[in-house]
Amino acid sequence: MLHPGDLQGPFTLQAKRYQKCCSPLRASSVCYQAAKEMGESPDIIQEEATEILAEMGHRMQLGAVRFFAFTLSKIFKQLFQRVCVNEEGMQRLQHAIQEHPVVLLPSHRSYIDFLMLSYLLYTYDLALPVIAAGIDFLGMKIVGELLRRAGAFFMRRSFGGNRLYWAVFAEYVKTMLRSGYAPIEFFLEGTRSRTAKTLTPKFGLLSIVMEPFFKREVFDTYLVPISISYERILEESLYAYELLGVPKPKESTSGLLKARRILSDNFGTIHIYVGQPVSLRTLASGRINRCPYNLVPRHLPQKPSEDIQEFVSDVAYKMELLQIENMVLSPWVLVAAVLLQNLPAMEFELLIEKTLWLKGLTQTFGGFIEWPDNLCAKKAVLSGLTLHSNVARLVDGHVVLNDRGVEDGAIGEIVFRHALAVLMCATYRNQLLNVFVRPALVAIALQMAPSFRKDEVYSCFNFLRDVFSDEFIFFPGISLKDFEEGCFLLTKCDAIQTSQQEIYPTDKGSGTVSFLSAMFRPFVEGYQLIFRYLSKEMKEAFTEKQFIPGIRNFVFQLLEKGSTQCYEALSSDMQKNALSALVQLGAMKKKKMPNGFTYNVNQEAVSKILDMFDARIPVQKPVAARL
């Protein structure tokens, strides 16, 4: 259980001294190897490597750290009511930093994440982390250099097959890890989640920080999952616009200054849960044979074996699932989930009743809800509506989405503004999905299966799990375990009964099954629409840049006609995840080209997948679930 302690007040603790990361980078060995592979002069390669290092390297300075400490203290006090952290987690982290190299792996929902974590460690007088940051920040005058001096090192979004860049970057990270003078911090998700769902992990950096252990250059490495939960996300409206195709503003100092008007807003509470440090040595015990690394000099890069790649993948998913497990849910998350099933408006008293019901179900399923002390349900819901008045509002005893202006203008403008409101509300509902995804997929599978035979229900569950493999985080290769967990949770709340051969929905649990199905219906219907578009409209090879505007226009027209109410199908996140799922299912081929990736549709395979959805769950307007 999380027992948060407030972190209020200015920084009062003395910062630690930092020495520069100047241990030799084995530059000569790396450059010689790169020169040999690329057929270039070692001197030329050495010069290029020096330029790369100058671009990426951090230059942590105590003066810059103190400046950030003072500034962030003022900003965070203005933006947030409280910052809460689990004290025992900070104590565990302190011990871990003293023993072995530490890698911090926070969730990523906002730009605030890495600032807040450095703020937290500085406050507790712990070693400040060196942080992997996108090179886009270097375009911000003054700010980019301040970040560099506060411990940020910069990596390009794509290395584009640049072997020298990869070799120099990997050796730079490993040198910092081996020196052990500061924790290394990066985001497994790679980029911020625009939907508040955890993104599928990226393996590159994780593979790099594991290599010194595989090569016996360090005795052990601790991986620390960190869960950062926001009551209100700073970039919520920006994310919704991005998902609807409005270009992301370029990071710039002028843009940052313009954004200062948000300082007058209230963004509620942040909860930070520092998880139990996980020993890489323990994870690898009995699974990874490190002997092959003894056959190659340590300074030479090695391509990871298939066993190592599978191990890195498993560890990445394990860390993300630990992040998910320790996320804190606010009452507003429950309100958003109920409201989205009862659009366009819902009676306030009924909303309170259903929110309380959902609170009980969430706790039964293992979700952790931070309910305000001594606050009745009515006041808790009102507090959420006040904090999120830009998303929903109370009008004449009914709660409606705050899509003011949709009555005016062209039909296209009305659809866009309503979609914006739905996606902003969905950002908070999405935080609840990880708690419910397994029992919900069982509930949907019960609707899809031709009978209640357990093997047929499991077959449908497994199909749904594969289709939504990029929407939600599932540990690879344990589909049956996930199915059994979903069945157990539904049995626990009396929604189903199971025998050795069959699964039966109960009359008592019909409301629960209906609610769970409705909660995940936007994903089911959204994928139906995307598959229908691909099976009818896309006949030849296409790129993602061609696909996204095409499917968006297709869904937009259906919404204008009233043929669907699935506004979430306009989300570029869902559209890209559907493409990725089809590639994994073999219904589409993805080919790398000089200017990006090209996709080829297997029309027959896509049609079969679409038939699986349509046969049991036809596209229709959502109906409010009855509890």
PDB file of N, CA and C in Angstrom, residues 58 67 93 154-155 164 178 254 256 268 381 468 480 502 509 556:
ATOM      1  N   HIS A  58      26.482  15.285 -21.171  1.00  0.00           N
ATOM      2  CA  HIS A  58      26.025  16.188 -20.117  1.00  0.00           C
ATOM      3  C   HIS A  58      27.235  16.880 -19.500  1.00  0.00           C
ATOM      4  N   PHE A  67      20.155  26.294  -9.381  1.00  0.00           N
ATOM      5  CA  PHE A  67      19.229  27.194 -10.062  1.00  0.00           C
ATOM      6  C   PHE A  67      17.922  26.465 -10.373  1.00  0.00           C
ATOM      7  N   LEU A  93      15.854   3.162  -2.308  1.00  0.00           N
ATOM      8  CA  LEU A  93      16.669   3.731  -3.378  1.00  0.00           C
ATOM      9  C   LEU A  93      18.010   4.217  -2.844  1.00  0.00           C
ATOM     10  N   PHE A 154      21.955  13.961 -24.382  1.00  0.00           N
ATOM     11  CA  PHE A 154      20.985  14.041 -25.471  1.00  0.00           C
ATOM     12  C   PHE A 154      21.213  12.953 -26.513  1.00  0.00           C
ATOM     13  N   MET A 155      20.109  12.343 -26.925  1.00  0.00           N
ATOM     14  CA  MET A 155      20.172  11.299 -27.943  1.00  0.00           C
ATOM     15  C   MET A 155      19.244  11.651 -29.092  1.00  0.00           C
ATOM     16  N   LEU A 164      28.443   4.454 -36.175  1.00  0.00           N
ATOM     17  CA  LEU A 164      29.370   5.192 -35.323  1.00  0.00           C
ATOM     18  C   LEU A 164      28.608   5.878 -34.192  1.00  0.00           C
ATOM     19  N   ARG A 178      29.313   2.190 -15.544  1.00  0.00           N
ATOM     20  CA  ARG A 178      30.441   1.543 -14.876  1.00  0.00           C
ATOM     21  C   ARG A 178      31.033   2.429 -13.788  1.00  0.00           C
ATOM     22  N   SER A 254      10.711  30.333 -26.607  1.00  0.00           N
ATOM     23  CA  SER A 254       9.566  31.250 -26.723  1.00  0.00           C
ATOM     24  C   SER A 254       8.266  30.527 -26.416  1.00  0.00           C
ATOM     25  N   LEU A 256       7.955  27.982 -24.439  1.00  0.00           N
ATOM     26  CA  LEU A 256       7.937  27.748 -23.001  1.00  0.00           C
ATOM     27  C   LEU A 256       7.469  28.995 -22.255  1.00  0.00           C
ATOM     28  N   GLY A 268      -3.739  19.865  -9.248  1.00  0.00           N
ATOM     29  CA  GLY A 268      -3.994  18.846  -8.241  1.00  0.00           C
ATOM     30  C   GLY A 268      -2.739  18.247  -7.630  1.00  0.00           C
ATOM     31  N   VAL A 381     -16.762  13.871  -6.101  1.00  0.00           N
ATOM     32  CA  VAL A 381     -17.102  14.047  -7.521  1.00  0.00           C
ATOM     33  C   VAL A 381     -17.101  15.527  -7.880  1.00  0.00           C
ATOM     34  N   PHE A 468      -4.976  -6.535 -29.508  1.00  0.00           N
ATOM     35  CA  PHE A 468      -4.741  -5.341 -28.699  1.00  0.00           C
ATOM     36  C   PHE A 468      -3.376  -5.359 -28.006  1.00  0.00           C
ATOM     37  N   LEU A 480      -2.510 -17.794 -21.365  1.00  0.00           N
ATOM     38  CA  LEU A 480      -3.384 -18.626 -20.535  1.00  0.00           C
ATOM     39  C   LEU A 480      -3.440 -18.096 -19.103  1.00  0.00           C
ATOM     40  N   GLU A 502     -16.776 -25.195 -18.816  1.00  0.00           N
ATOM     41  CA  GLU A 502     -17.543 -24.044 -19.292  1.00  0.00           C
ATOM     42  C   GLU A 502     -17.410 -22.831 -18.360  1.00  0.00           C
ATOM     43  N   GLY A 509     -24.123 -10.802 -12.043  1.00  0.00           N
ATOM     44  CA  GLY A 509     -22.960 -10.102 -12.595  1.00  0.00           C
ATOM     45  C   GLY A 509     -23.180  -9.494 -13.959  1.00  0.00           C
ATOM     46  N   PHE A 556     -14.218  10.373 -39.901  1.00  0.00           N
ATOM     47  CA  PHE A 556     -14.838  11.696 -39.779  1.00  0.00           C
ATOM     48  C   PHE A 556     -16.164  11.736 -40.537  1.00  0.00           C
TER      49      PHE A 556
END
